[in-house]
Short mmCIF file of N, CA, C and O in Angstrom, two decimals:
data_model
loop_
_atom_site.label_atom_id
_atom_site.label_comp_id
_atom_site.label_asym_id
_atom_site.label_seq_id
_atom_site.Cartn_x
_atom_site.Cartn_y
_atom_site.Cartn_z
N UNK A 1 -133.24 -36.58 100.47
CA UNK A 1 -132.57 -37.69 101.13
C UNK A 1 -132.38 -37.37 102.60
O UNK A 1 -131.85 -36.32 102.93
N UNK A 2 -132.79 -38.27 103.44
CA UNK A 2 -132.65 -38.07 104.88
C UNK A 2 -131.41 -38.79 105.37
O UNK A 2 -131.45 -39.94 105.72
N UNK A 3 -130.30 -38.08 105.38
CA UNK A 3 -129.05 -38.68 105.86
C UNK A 3 -128.50 -37.92 107.05
O UNK A 3 -127.33 -38.03 107.38
N UNK A 4 -129.34 -37.11 107.70
CA UNK A 4 -128.89 -36.38 108.88
C UNK A 4 -128.69 -37.33 110.04
O UNK A 4 -129.48 -38.23 110.27
N UNK A 5 -127.64 -37.08 110.77
CA UNK A 5 -127.34 -37.89 111.94
C UNK A 5 -128.27 -37.47 113.08
O UNK A 5 -128.40 -36.28 113.37
N UNK A 6 -128.93 -38.42 113.72
CA UNK A 6 -129.79 -38.07 114.85
C UNK A 6 -129.00 -37.39 115.96
O UNK A 6 -127.79 -37.61 116.12
N UNK A 7 -129.68 -36.56 116.75
CA UNK A 7 -129.04 -35.89 117.89
C UNK A 7 -128.42 -36.92 118.82
O UNK A 7 -128.98 -37.99 119.04
N UNK A 8 -127.28 -36.56 119.38
CA UNK A 8 -126.63 -37.42 120.35
C UNK A 8 -125.61 -38.37 119.78
O UNK A 8 -125.02 -39.15 120.53
N UNK A 9 -125.40 -38.32 118.47
CA UNK A 9 -124.45 -39.21 117.82
C UNK A 9 -123.47 -38.42 116.98
O UNK A 9 -123.76 -37.29 116.57
N UNK A 10 -122.34 -39.02 116.69
CA UNK A 10 -121.36 -38.40 115.81
C UNK A 10 -120.68 -39.46 114.98
O UNK A 10 -120.60 -40.62 115.37
N UNK A 11 -120.19 -39.04 113.82
CA UNK A 11 -119.45 -39.93 112.93
C UNK A 11 -118.05 -39.36 112.79
O UNK A 11 -117.87 -38.15 112.62
N UNK A 12 -117.06 -40.24 112.86
CA UNK A 12 -115.67 -39.82 112.79
C UNK A 12 -114.88 -40.77 111.90
O UNK A 12 -115.16 -41.96 111.84
N UNK A 13 -113.89 -40.20 111.22
CA UNK A 13 -112.94 -41.01 110.44
C UNK A 13 -111.61 -41.16 111.18
O UNK A 13 -110.65 -41.66 110.60
N UNK A 14 -111.56 -40.77 112.42
CA UNK A 14 -110.34 -40.87 113.22
C UNK A 14 -110.06 -42.33 113.54
O UNK A 14 -110.79 -42.96 114.30
N UNK A 15 -108.98 -42.90 112.98
CA UNK A 15 -108.70 -44.32 113.22
C UNK A 15 -108.40 -44.64 114.68
O UNK A 15 -108.60 -45.77 115.12
N UNK A 16 -107.94 -43.65 115.44
CA UNK A 16 -107.62 -43.89 116.85
C UNK A 16 -108.87 -44.12 117.71
O UNK A 16 -108.77 -44.63 118.82
N UNK A 17 -110.03 -43.74 117.21
CA UNK A 17 -111.27 -43.94 117.96
C UNK A 17 -111.88 -45.32 117.74
O UNK A 17 -112.78 -45.73 118.48
N UNK A 18 -111.44 -46.01 116.72
CA UNK A 18 -112.03 -47.31 116.40
C UNK A 18 -111.72 -48.35 117.48
O UNK A 18 -110.60 -48.43 117.96
N UNK A 19 -112.72 -49.14 117.81
CA UNK A 19 -112.54 -50.27 118.72
C UNK A 19 -112.44 -51.52 117.85
O UNK A 19 -113.45 -52.13 117.50
N UNK A 20 -111.21 -51.88 117.48
CA UNK A 20 -110.99 -52.97 116.52
C UNK A 20 -111.52 -54.30 117.03
O UNK A 20 -112.05 -55.10 116.25
N UNK A 21 -111.40 -54.55 118.33
CA UNK A 21 -111.92 -55.80 118.89
C UNK A 21 -113.44 -55.85 118.78
O UNK A 21 -114.01 -56.90 118.44
N UNK A 22 -114.09 -54.75 119.05
CA UNK A 22 -115.55 -54.69 118.94
C UNK A 22 -115.99 -54.86 117.48
O UNK A 22 -116.92 -55.63 117.19
N UNK A 23 -115.31 -54.18 116.58
CA UNK A 23 -115.64 -54.31 115.16
C UNK A 23 -115.48 -55.76 114.71
O UNK A 23 -116.35 -56.30 114.02
N UNK A 24 -114.40 -56.39 115.11
CA UNK A 24 -114.19 -57.79 114.75
C UNK A 24 -115.31 -58.66 115.30
O UNK A 24 -115.84 -59.52 114.59
N UNK A 25 -115.68 -58.46 116.54
CA UNK A 25 -116.75 -59.27 117.13
C UNK A 25 -118.06 -59.05 116.37
O UNK A 25 -118.75 -60.02 116.03
N UNK A 26 -118.42 -57.80 116.12
CA UNK A 26 -119.64 -57.52 115.37
C UNK A 26 -119.65 -58.27 114.05
O UNK A 26 -120.62 -58.96 113.73
N UNK A 27 -118.59 -58.08 113.27
CA UNK A 27 -118.58 -58.63 111.91
C UNK A 27 -118.43 -60.15 111.90
O UNK A 27 -119.16 -60.83 111.17
N UNK A 28 -117.51 -60.68 112.68
CA UNK A 28 -117.24 -62.12 112.61
C UNK A 28 -118.33 -62.96 113.26
O UNK A 28 -118.47 -64.14 112.94
N UNK A 29 -119.13 -62.37 114.15
CA UNK A 29 -120.17 -63.13 114.85
C UNK A 29 -121.58 -62.80 114.43
O UNK A 29 -122.49 -63.58 114.68
N UNK A 30 -121.80 -61.63 113.78
CA UNK A 30 -123.18 -61.21 113.52
C UNK A 30 -123.47 -60.74 112.10
O UNK A 30 -124.61 -60.58 111.74
N UNK A 31 -122.46 -60.50 111.30
CA UNK A 31 -122.66 -59.98 109.95
C UNK A 31 -122.59 -61.12 108.94
O UNK A 31 -121.54 -61.75 108.80
N UNK A 32 -123.67 -61.39 108.22
CA UNK A 32 -123.73 -62.55 107.33
C UNK A 32 -122.58 -62.61 106.34
O UNK A 32 -122.16 -63.68 105.92
N UNK A 33 -122.06 -61.46 105.92
CA UNK A 33 -121.00 -61.43 104.91
C UNK A 33 -119.60 -61.64 105.49
O UNK A 33 -118.65 -61.81 104.73
N UNK A 34 -119.46 -61.63 106.82
CA UNK A 34 -118.12 -61.71 107.41
C UNK A 34 -118.03 -62.74 108.53
O UNK A 34 -117.06 -62.74 109.28
N UNK A 35 -119.02 -63.62 108.63
CA UNK A 35 -119.01 -64.61 109.71
C UNK A 35 -117.71 -65.41 109.69
O UNK A 35 -117.29 -65.90 108.64
N UNK A 36 -117.10 -65.51 110.84
CA UNK A 36 -115.87 -66.28 110.96
C UNK A 36 -114.61 -65.59 110.46
O UNK A 36 -113.54 -66.18 110.45
N UNK A 37 -114.72 -64.34 110.04
CA UNK A 37 -113.53 -63.63 109.55
C UNK A 37 -112.49 -63.57 110.67
O UNK A 37 -112.78 -63.12 111.77
N UNK A 38 -111.28 -63.98 110.38
CA UNK A 38 -110.23 -63.95 111.42
C UNK A 38 -109.87 -62.52 111.82
O UNK A 38 -109.91 -61.60 111.00
N UNK A 39 -109.48 -62.36 113.07
CA UNK A 39 -109.13 -61.03 113.60
C UNK A 39 -108.01 -60.39 112.80
O UNK A 39 -108.05 -59.20 112.49
N UNK A 40 -106.98 -61.16 112.45
CA UNK A 40 -105.86 -60.57 111.72
C UNK A 40 -106.29 -60.06 110.35
O UNK A 40 -105.80 -59.03 109.87
N UNK A 41 -107.24 -60.73 109.71
CA UNK A 41 -107.76 -60.27 108.42
C UNK A 41 -108.56 -58.99 108.61
O UNK A 41 -108.45 -58.05 107.82
N UNK A 42 -109.36 -58.93 109.67
CA UNK A 42 -110.15 -57.73 109.94
C UNK A 42 -109.22 -56.55 110.26
O UNK A 42 -109.44 -55.44 109.78
N UNK A 43 -108.20 -56.78 111.05
CA UNK A 43 -107.27 -55.71 111.38
C UNK A 43 -106.56 -55.20 110.12
O UNK A 43 -106.35 -53.99 109.97
N UNK A 44 -106.21 -56.08 109.21
CA UNK A 44 -105.57 -55.68 107.95
C UNK A 44 -106.55 -54.87 107.09
O UNK A 44 -106.17 -53.87 106.47
N UNK A 45 -107.82 -55.27 107.08
CA UNK A 45 -108.84 -54.53 106.33
C UNK A 45 -108.99 -53.12 106.89
O UNK A 45 -109.07 -52.15 106.13
N UNK A 46 -109.02 -53.00 108.20
CA UNK A 46 -109.12 -51.68 108.83
C UNK A 46 -107.91 -50.83 108.48
O UNK A 46 -108.04 -49.66 108.10
N UNK A 47 -106.72 -51.42 108.58
CA UNK A 47 -105.48 -50.67 108.34
C UNK A 47 -105.37 -50.16 106.91
O UNK A 47 -104.72 -49.14 106.66
N UNK A 48 -106.02 -50.83 105.96
CA UNK A 48 -105.88 -50.47 104.55
C UNK A 48 -107.14 -49.87 103.95
O UNK A 48 -107.33 -49.90 102.74
N UNK A 49 -107.99 -49.31 104.81
CA UNK A 49 -109.25 -48.73 104.36
C UNK A 49 -109.46 -47.36 104.98
O UNK A 49 -108.82 -46.99 105.97
N UNK A 50 -110.38 -46.61 104.42
CA UNK A 50 -110.89 -45.39 105.02
C UNK A 50 -112.04 -45.82 105.92
O UNK A 50 -113.02 -46.40 105.43
N UNK A 51 -111.94 -45.57 107.21
CA UNK A 51 -112.89 -46.09 108.20
C UNK A 51 -113.77 -44.99 108.77
O UNK A 51 -113.31 -43.85 108.97
N UNK A 52 -115.00 -45.36 109.05
CA UNK A 52 -115.99 -44.47 109.65
C UNK A 52 -116.57 -45.15 110.88
O UNK A 52 -117.00 -46.29 110.80
N UNK A 53 -116.57 -44.44 111.99
CA UNK A 53 -117.19 -44.95 113.20
C UNK A 53 -118.36 -44.07 113.59
O UNK A 53 -118.32 -42.85 113.40
N UNK A 54 -119.40 -44.70 114.12
CA UNK A 54 -120.54 -43.97 114.68
C UNK A 54 -120.42 -44.10 116.19
O UNK A 54 -120.25 -45.21 116.71
N UNK A 55 -120.53 -42.96 116.88
CA UNK A 55 -120.33 -42.93 118.32
C UNK A 55 -121.47 -42.20 119.02
O UNK A 55 -122.01 -41.23 118.49
N UNK A 56 -121.79 -42.68 120.21
CA UNK A 56 -122.72 -41.97 121.07
C UNK A 56 -121.95 -40.79 121.65
O UNK A 56 -120.86 -40.97 122.22
N UNK A 57 -122.46 -39.60 121.47
CA UNK A 57 -121.73 -38.40 121.86
C UNK A 57 -121.47 -38.35 123.37
O UNK A 57 -120.37 -38.03 123.81
N UNK A 58 -122.44 -38.72 124.18
CA UNK A 58 -122.30 -38.58 125.63
C UNK A 58 -121.29 -39.55 126.24
O UNK A 58 -120.50 -39.18 127.10
N UNK A 59 -121.27 -40.78 125.76
CA UNK A 59 -120.39 -41.79 126.36
C UNK A 59 -119.15 -42.08 125.52
O UNK A 59 -118.18 -42.64 126.02
N UNK A 60 -119.20 -41.73 124.24
CA UNK A 60 -118.11 -42.06 123.33
C UNK A 60 -118.16 -43.49 122.83
O UNK A 60 -117.29 -43.93 122.08
N UNK A 61 -119.19 -44.26 123.24
CA UNK A 61 -119.30 -45.66 122.84
C UNK A 61 -119.49 -45.78 121.33
O UNK A 61 -120.28 -45.04 120.74
N UNK A 62 -118.77 -46.72 120.73
CA UNK A 62 -118.93 -46.96 119.31
C UNK A 62 -120.17 -47.80 119.08
O UNK A 62 -120.35 -48.85 119.70
N UNK A 63 -121.03 -47.33 118.17
CA UNK A 63 -122.30 -48.01 117.88
C UNK A 63 -122.40 -48.48 116.43
O UNK A 63 -123.34 -49.18 116.08
N UNK A 64 -121.45 -48.08 115.59
CA UNK A 64 -121.52 -48.46 114.19
C UNK A 64 -120.18 -48.32 113.52
O UNK A 64 -119.24 -47.72 114.07
N UNK A 65 -120.10 -48.89 112.34
CA UNK A 65 -118.84 -48.92 111.60
C UNK A 65 -119.11 -49.09 110.12
O UNK A 65 -120.09 -49.72 109.72
N UNK A 66 -118.24 -48.51 109.31
CA UNK A 66 -118.21 -48.76 107.86
C UNK A 66 -116.79 -48.48 107.39
O UNK A 66 -116.06 -47.71 108.02
N UNK A 67 -116.45 -49.12 106.29
CA UNK A 67 -115.15 -48.82 105.70
C UNK A 67 -115.29 -48.72 104.20
O UNK A 67 -116.22 -49.26 103.60
N UNK A 68 -114.36 -47.99 103.61
CA UNK A 68 -114.33 -47.80 102.16
C UNK A 68 -112.95 -48.17 101.65
O UNK A 68 -111.94 -47.72 102.17
N UNK A 69 -112.93 -49.01 100.64
CA UNK A 69 -111.71 -49.31 99.90
C UNK A 69 -111.74 -48.39 98.69
O UNK A 69 -112.68 -48.45 97.88
N UNK A 70 -110.74 -47.52 98.57
CA UNK A 70 -110.78 -46.52 97.51
C UNK A 70 -109.38 -46.05 97.12
O UNK A 70 -108.45 -46.10 97.93
N UNK A 71 -109.29 -45.53 95.90
CA UNK A 71 -108.07 -44.87 95.45
C UNK A 71 -108.18 -43.36 95.62
O UNK A 71 -107.26 -42.63 95.30
N UNK A 72 -109.33 -42.88 96.11
CA UNK A 72 -109.62 -41.46 96.30
C UNK A 72 -109.49 -40.66 95.00
O UNK A 72 -109.25 -39.46 95.01
N UNK A 73 -109.67 -41.35 93.89
CA UNK A 73 -109.59 -40.68 92.59
C UNK A 73 -110.74 -41.08 91.66
O UNK A 73 -111.40 -40.23 91.08
N UNK A 74 -110.98 -42.40 91.54
CA UNK A 74 -111.98 -42.86 90.57
C UNK A 74 -113.01 -43.82 91.13
O UNK A 74 -114.11 -43.93 90.59
N UNK A 75 -112.67 -44.55 92.20
CA UNK A 75 -113.53 -45.66 92.61
C UNK A 75 -113.51 -45.84 94.12
O UNK A 75 -112.48 -45.64 94.77
N UNK A 76 -114.65 -46.26 94.65
CA UNK A 76 -114.73 -46.63 96.05
C UNK A 76 -115.68 -47.79 96.24
O UNK A 76 -116.66 -47.94 95.51
N UNK A 77 -115.38 -48.63 97.23
CA UNK A 77 -116.22 -49.77 97.58
C UNK A 77 -116.59 -49.62 99.04
O UNK A 77 -115.74 -49.70 99.92
N UNK A 78 -117.87 -49.38 99.31
CA UNK A 78 -118.37 -49.26 100.67
C UNK A 78 -118.68 -50.66 101.18
O UNK A 78 -119.40 -51.42 100.53
N UNK A 79 -118.11 -51.01 102.33
CA UNK A 79 -118.31 -52.36 102.84
C UNK A 79 -118.28 -52.39 104.36
O UNK A 79 -117.96 -51.39 105.01
N UNK A 80 -118.60 -53.54 104.90
CA UNK A 80 -118.61 -53.78 106.34
C UNK A 80 -119.42 -52.74 107.12
O UNK A 80 -119.05 -52.34 108.22
N UNK A 81 -120.54 -52.32 106.54
CA UNK A 81 -121.41 -51.37 107.23
C UNK A 81 -122.18 -52.14 108.29
O UNK A 81 -122.85 -53.13 108.00
N UNK A 82 -122.08 -51.67 109.52
CA UNK A 82 -122.68 -52.38 110.64
C UNK A 82 -123.13 -51.39 111.71
O UNK A 82 -122.39 -50.47 112.05
N UNK A 83 -124.33 -51.60 112.21
CA UNK A 83 -124.85 -50.84 113.35
C UNK A 83 -125.19 -51.85 114.44
O UNK A 83 -125.84 -52.88 114.17
N UNK A 84 -124.75 -51.58 115.65
CA UNK A 84 -124.99 -52.48 116.78
C UNK A 84 -126.48 -52.74 116.93
O UNK A 84 -127.30 -51.84 116.75
N UNK A 85 -126.86 -53.98 117.24
CA UNK A 85 -128.28 -54.33 117.33
C UNK A 85 -129.11 -53.39 118.21
O UNK A 85 -130.21 -53.00 117.84
N UNK A 86 -128.60 -52.97 119.34
CA UNK A 86 -129.35 -52.09 120.23
C UNK A 86 -129.51 -50.68 119.73
O UNK A 86 -130.30 -49.90 120.26
N UNK A 87 -128.77 -50.32 118.68
CA UNK A 87 -128.83 -48.96 118.13
C UNK A 87 -129.55 -48.91 116.79
O UNK A 87 -129.67 -47.85 116.19
N UNK A 88 -130.04 -50.03 116.33
CA UNK A 88 -130.72 -50.06 115.03
C UNK A 88 -132.10 -49.40 115.11
O UNK A 88 -132.69 -49.30 116.18
N UNK A 89 -132.57 -48.96 113.96
CA UNK A 89 -133.88 -48.33 113.90
C UNK A 89 -133.86 -46.85 114.23
O UNK A 89 -134.92 -46.22 114.32
N UNK A 90 -132.70 -46.27 114.38
CA UNK A 90 -132.57 -44.85 114.72
C UNK A 90 -132.09 -44.01 113.54
O UNK A 90 -131.84 -42.82 113.69
N UNK A 91 -131.90 -44.64 112.40
CA UNK A 91 -131.41 -43.92 111.23
C UNK A 91 -129.90 -43.83 111.14
O UNK A 91 -129.37 -43.10 110.29
N UNK A 92 -129.20 -44.57 111.99
CA UNK A 92 -127.73 -44.49 112.00
C UNK A 92 -127.11 -45.09 110.74
O UNK A 92 -126.11 -44.58 110.24
N UNK A 93 -127.68 -46.17 110.22
CA UNK A 93 -127.15 -46.78 109.00
C UNK A 93 -127.26 -45.86 107.81
O UNK A 93 -126.31 -45.69 107.03
N UNK A 94 -128.41 -45.22 107.66
CA UNK A 94 -128.60 -44.28 106.56
C UNK A 94 -127.69 -43.07 106.73
O UNK A 94 -127.07 -42.61 105.77
N UNK A 95 -127.57 -42.58 107.97
CA UNK A 95 -126.68 -41.44 108.23
C UNK A 95 -125.23 -41.81 107.93
O UNK A 95 -124.47 -41.01 107.37
N UNK A 96 -124.84 -43.03 108.26
CA UNK A 96 -123.49 -43.50 108.01
C UNK A 96 -123.21 -43.57 106.51
O UNK A 96 -122.19 -43.07 106.03
N UNK A 97 -124.14 -44.14 105.75
CA UNK A 97 -123.97 -44.21 104.29
C UNK A 97 -123.92 -42.80 103.69
O UNK A 97 -123.12 -42.54 102.78
N UNK A 98 -124.73 -41.89 104.20
CA UNK A 98 -124.72 -40.51 103.73
C UNK A 98 -123.42 -39.80 104.07
O UNK A 98 -122.89 -39.01 103.28
N UNK A 99 -122.88 -40.07 105.24
CA UNK A 99 -121.61 -39.47 105.65
C UNK A 99 -120.47 -39.95 104.76
O UNK A 99 -119.60 -39.16 104.38
N UNK A 100 -120.49 -41.23 104.41
CA UNK A 100 -119.48 -41.76 103.50
C UNK A 100 -119.60 -41.05 102.15
O UNK A 100 -118.61 -40.57 101.59
N UNK A 101 -120.81 -41.00 101.62
CA UNK A 101 -121.05 -40.32 100.33
C UNK A 101 -120.55 -38.88 100.38
O UNK A 101 -119.82 -38.44 99.50
N UNK A 102 -120.91 -38.16 101.43
CA UNK A 102 -120.53 -36.75 101.52
C UNK A 102 -119.03 -36.57 101.69
O UNK A 102 -118.43 -35.67 101.11
N UNK A 103 -118.41 -37.43 102.47
CA UNK A 103 -116.96 -37.35 102.69
C UNK A 103 -116.20 -37.57 101.38
O UNK A 103 -115.19 -36.90 101.12
N UNK A 104 -116.68 -38.48 100.56
CA UNK A 104 -115.99 -38.82 99.31
C UNK A 104 -116.34 -37.88 98.16
O UNK A 104 -115.66 -37.89 97.13
N UNK A 105 -117.37 -37.05 98.32
CA UNK A 105 -117.82 -36.17 97.23
C UNK A 105 -116.70 -35.27 96.71
O UNK A 105 -116.59 -35.04 95.50
N UNK A 106 -115.86 -34.78 97.59
CA UNK A 106 -114.80 -33.85 97.18
C UNK A 106 -113.78 -34.49 96.24
O UNK A 106 -113.07 -33.79 95.53
N UNK A 107 -113.71 -35.80 96.21
CA UNK A 107 -112.74 -36.49 95.37
C UNK A 107 -113.25 -36.74 93.95
O UNK A 107 -112.48 -37.13 93.07
N UNK A 108 -114.55 -36.58 93.74
CA UNK A 108 -115.12 -36.76 92.41
C UNK A 108 -115.01 -38.18 91.89
O UNK A 108 -114.78 -38.39 90.70
N UNK A 109 -115.20 -39.17 92.77
CA UNK A 109 -115.13 -40.56 92.33
C UNK A 109 -116.15 -40.81 91.23
O UNK A 109 -117.27 -40.31 91.28
N UNK A 110 -115.78 -41.61 90.28
CA UNK A 110 -116.71 -41.98 89.21
C UNK A 110 -117.77 -42.94 89.73
O UNK A 110 -118.93 -42.89 89.33
N UNK A 111 -117.37 -43.83 90.65
CA UNK A 111 -118.29 -44.81 91.21
C UNK A 111 -118.00 -45.06 92.68
O UNK A 111 -116.85 -45.18 93.07
N UNK A 112 -119.06 -45.15 93.44
CA UNK A 112 -119.01 -45.65 94.81
C UNK A 112 -120.01 -46.79 94.85
O UNK A 112 -121.20 -46.58 94.62
N UNK A 113 -119.53 -47.98 95.10
CA UNK A 113 -120.38 -49.17 95.01
C UNK A 113 -120.48 -49.86 96.36
O UNK A 113 -119.67 -49.63 97.26
N UNK A 114 -121.46 -50.73 96.45
CA UNK A 114 -121.62 -51.60 97.60
C UNK A 114 -122.43 -52.80 97.19
O UNK A 114 -123.01 -52.84 96.11
N UNK A 115 -122.46 -53.79 98.06
CA UNK A 115 -123.30 -54.97 97.86
C UNK A 115 -124.08 -55.19 99.14
O UNK A 115 -123.54 -55.06 100.24
N UNK A 116 -125.35 -55.52 99.01
CA UNK A 116 -126.18 -55.81 100.17
C UNK A 116 -127.23 -56.85 99.80
O UNK A 116 -127.73 -56.86 98.68
N UNK A 117 -127.53 -57.69 100.75
CA UNK A 117 -128.58 -58.69 100.54
C UNK A 117 -129.89 -58.26 101.19
O UNK A 117 -130.94 -58.80 100.87
N UNK A 118 -129.83 -57.28 102.10
CA UNK A 118 -131.03 -57.01 102.88
C UNK A 118 -131.26 -55.56 103.29
O UNK A 118 -132.21 -55.28 104.02
N UNK A 119 -130.45 -54.63 102.84
CA UNK A 119 -130.61 -53.25 103.31
C UNK A 119 -130.70 -52.25 102.15
O UNK A 119 -130.26 -51.12 102.26
N UNK A 120 -131.32 -52.65 101.08
CA UNK A 120 -131.43 -51.78 99.91
C UNK A 120 -132.07 -50.43 100.25
O UNK A 120 -131.63 -49.39 99.77
N UNK A 121 -133.11 -50.46 101.07
CA UNK A 121 -133.82 -49.22 101.40
C UNK A 121 -132.95 -48.26 102.20
O UNK A 121 -133.06 -47.04 102.06
N UNK A 122 -132.07 -48.78 103.03
CA UNK A 122 -131.16 -47.94 103.80
C UNK A 122 -130.25 -47.16 102.85
O UNK A 122 -130.08 -45.95 102.96
N UNK A 123 -129.66 -47.86 101.90
CA UNK A 123 -128.72 -47.23 100.99
C UNK A 123 -129.43 -46.36 99.95
O UNK A 123 -128.88 -45.36 99.52
N UNK A 124 -130.63 -46.73 99.56
CA UNK A 124 -131.40 -45.90 98.62
C UNK A 124 -131.64 -44.51 99.20
O UNK A 124 -131.60 -43.51 98.47
N UNK A 125 -131.85 -44.42 100.51
CA UNK A 125 -132.06 -43.12 101.15
C UNK A 125 -130.82 -42.24 101.06
O UNK A 125 -130.91 -41.01 101.17
N UNK A 126 -129.66 -42.85 100.86
CA UNK A 126 -128.41 -42.10 100.71
C UNK A 126 -128.04 -41.90 99.24
O UNK A 126 -126.96 -41.41 98.93
N UNK A 127 -128.93 -42.32 98.33
CA UNK A 127 -128.73 -42.08 96.91
C UNK A 127 -128.22 -43.25 96.09
O UNK A 127 -128.06 -43.14 94.88
N UNK A 128 -127.97 -44.38 96.71
CA UNK A 128 -127.50 -45.56 95.97
C UNK A 128 -128.66 -46.15 95.16
O UNK A 128 -129.81 -46.11 95.60
N UNK A 129 -128.33 -46.70 94.00
CA UNK A 129 -129.33 -47.30 93.12
C UNK A 129 -128.82 -48.67 92.65
O UNK A 129 -127.62 -48.90 92.59
N UNK A 130 -129.75 -49.55 92.25
CA UNK A 130 -129.31 -50.82 91.66
C UNK A 130 -128.53 -50.56 90.38
O UNK A 130 -128.70 -49.52 89.73
N UNK A 131 -127.67 -51.50 90.00
CA UNK A 131 -126.92 -51.36 88.76
C UNK A 131 -127.87 -51.27 87.57
O UNK A 131 -128.77 -52.10 87.42
N UNK A 132 -127.68 -50.27 86.74
CA UNK A 132 -128.52 -50.11 85.56
C UNK A 132 -128.16 -51.15 84.49
O UNK A 132 -129.02 -51.58 83.73
N UNK A 133 -126.90 -51.53 84.43
CA UNK A 133 -126.44 -52.48 83.42
C UNK A 133 -125.60 -53.56 84.10
O UNK A 133 -124.37 -53.60 83.92
N UNK A 134 -126.22 -54.45 84.85
CA UNK A 134 -125.44 -55.46 85.56
C UNK A 134 -124.66 -56.39 84.63
O UNK A 134 -123.66 -56.96 85.05
N UNK A 135 -125.09 -56.47 83.37
CA UNK A 135 -124.39 -57.33 82.43
C UNK A 135 -123.00 -56.80 82.07
O UNK A 135 -122.19 -57.51 81.50
N UNK A 136 -122.68 -55.55 82.44
CA UNK A 136 -121.37 -54.98 82.20
C UNK A 136 -120.35 -55.40 83.26
O UNK A 136 -119.16 -55.26 83.06
N UNK A 137 -120.84 -55.87 84.38
CA UNK A 137 -119.98 -56.12 85.53
C UNK A 137 -119.59 -57.58 85.62
O UNK A 137 -120.38 -58.47 85.33
N UNK A 138 -118.37 -57.83 86.07
CA UNK A 138 -117.90 -59.19 86.27
C UNK A 138 -117.26 -59.27 87.65
O UNK A 138 -116.93 -58.25 88.24
N UNK A 139 -117.10 -60.48 88.13
CA UNK A 139 -116.60 -60.71 89.46
C UNK A 139 -115.62 -61.87 89.48
O UNK A 139 -115.85 -62.88 88.83
N UNK A 140 -114.55 -61.70 90.22
CA UNK A 140 -113.61 -62.78 90.49
C UNK A 140 -113.67 -63.01 91.99
O UNK A 140 -113.36 -62.11 92.76
N UNK A 141 -114.15 -64.15 92.42
CA UNK A 141 -114.30 -64.42 93.85
C UNK A 141 -115.70 -64.86 94.19
O UNK A 141 -116.44 -65.32 93.33
N UNK A 142 -116.04 -64.68 95.46
CA UNK A 142 -117.36 -65.12 95.94
C UNK A 142 -118.49 -64.33 95.32
O UNK A 142 -118.39 -63.14 95.10
N UNK A 143 -119.60 -65.00 95.04
CA UNK A 143 -120.79 -64.33 94.51
C UNK A 143 -121.56 -63.69 95.59
O UNK A 143 -122.04 -63.84 96.47
#
């Protein structure tokens, strides 16, 4: 699995480094799953999640984001994974998914899940697989 972060970038879980306004703009204006999400809802999501930022090492500019909703014991939900358009194609999304996986490994979660409509290959490189038994799963809310 190629989840190494390319040279010149770093991933951090430090919440003080997050640019909440930038994250909101990315997600509410460009991410198909979060279009129109209100800022207060995004800020609440950030405050109640384990957050990962991707940064350019030289400038400190934030180029990517992901968050995990988890109990740090049995389950995690990887969501809001986003890489800025100008930084795509450099392997940052795969590195970000791998960093999340590696960070959570020490907790021994039974499941780390995500949903994607268009980036299956990115997550597959970090070890994610389609549900083997989708008929076991149910959903309350949006499909």
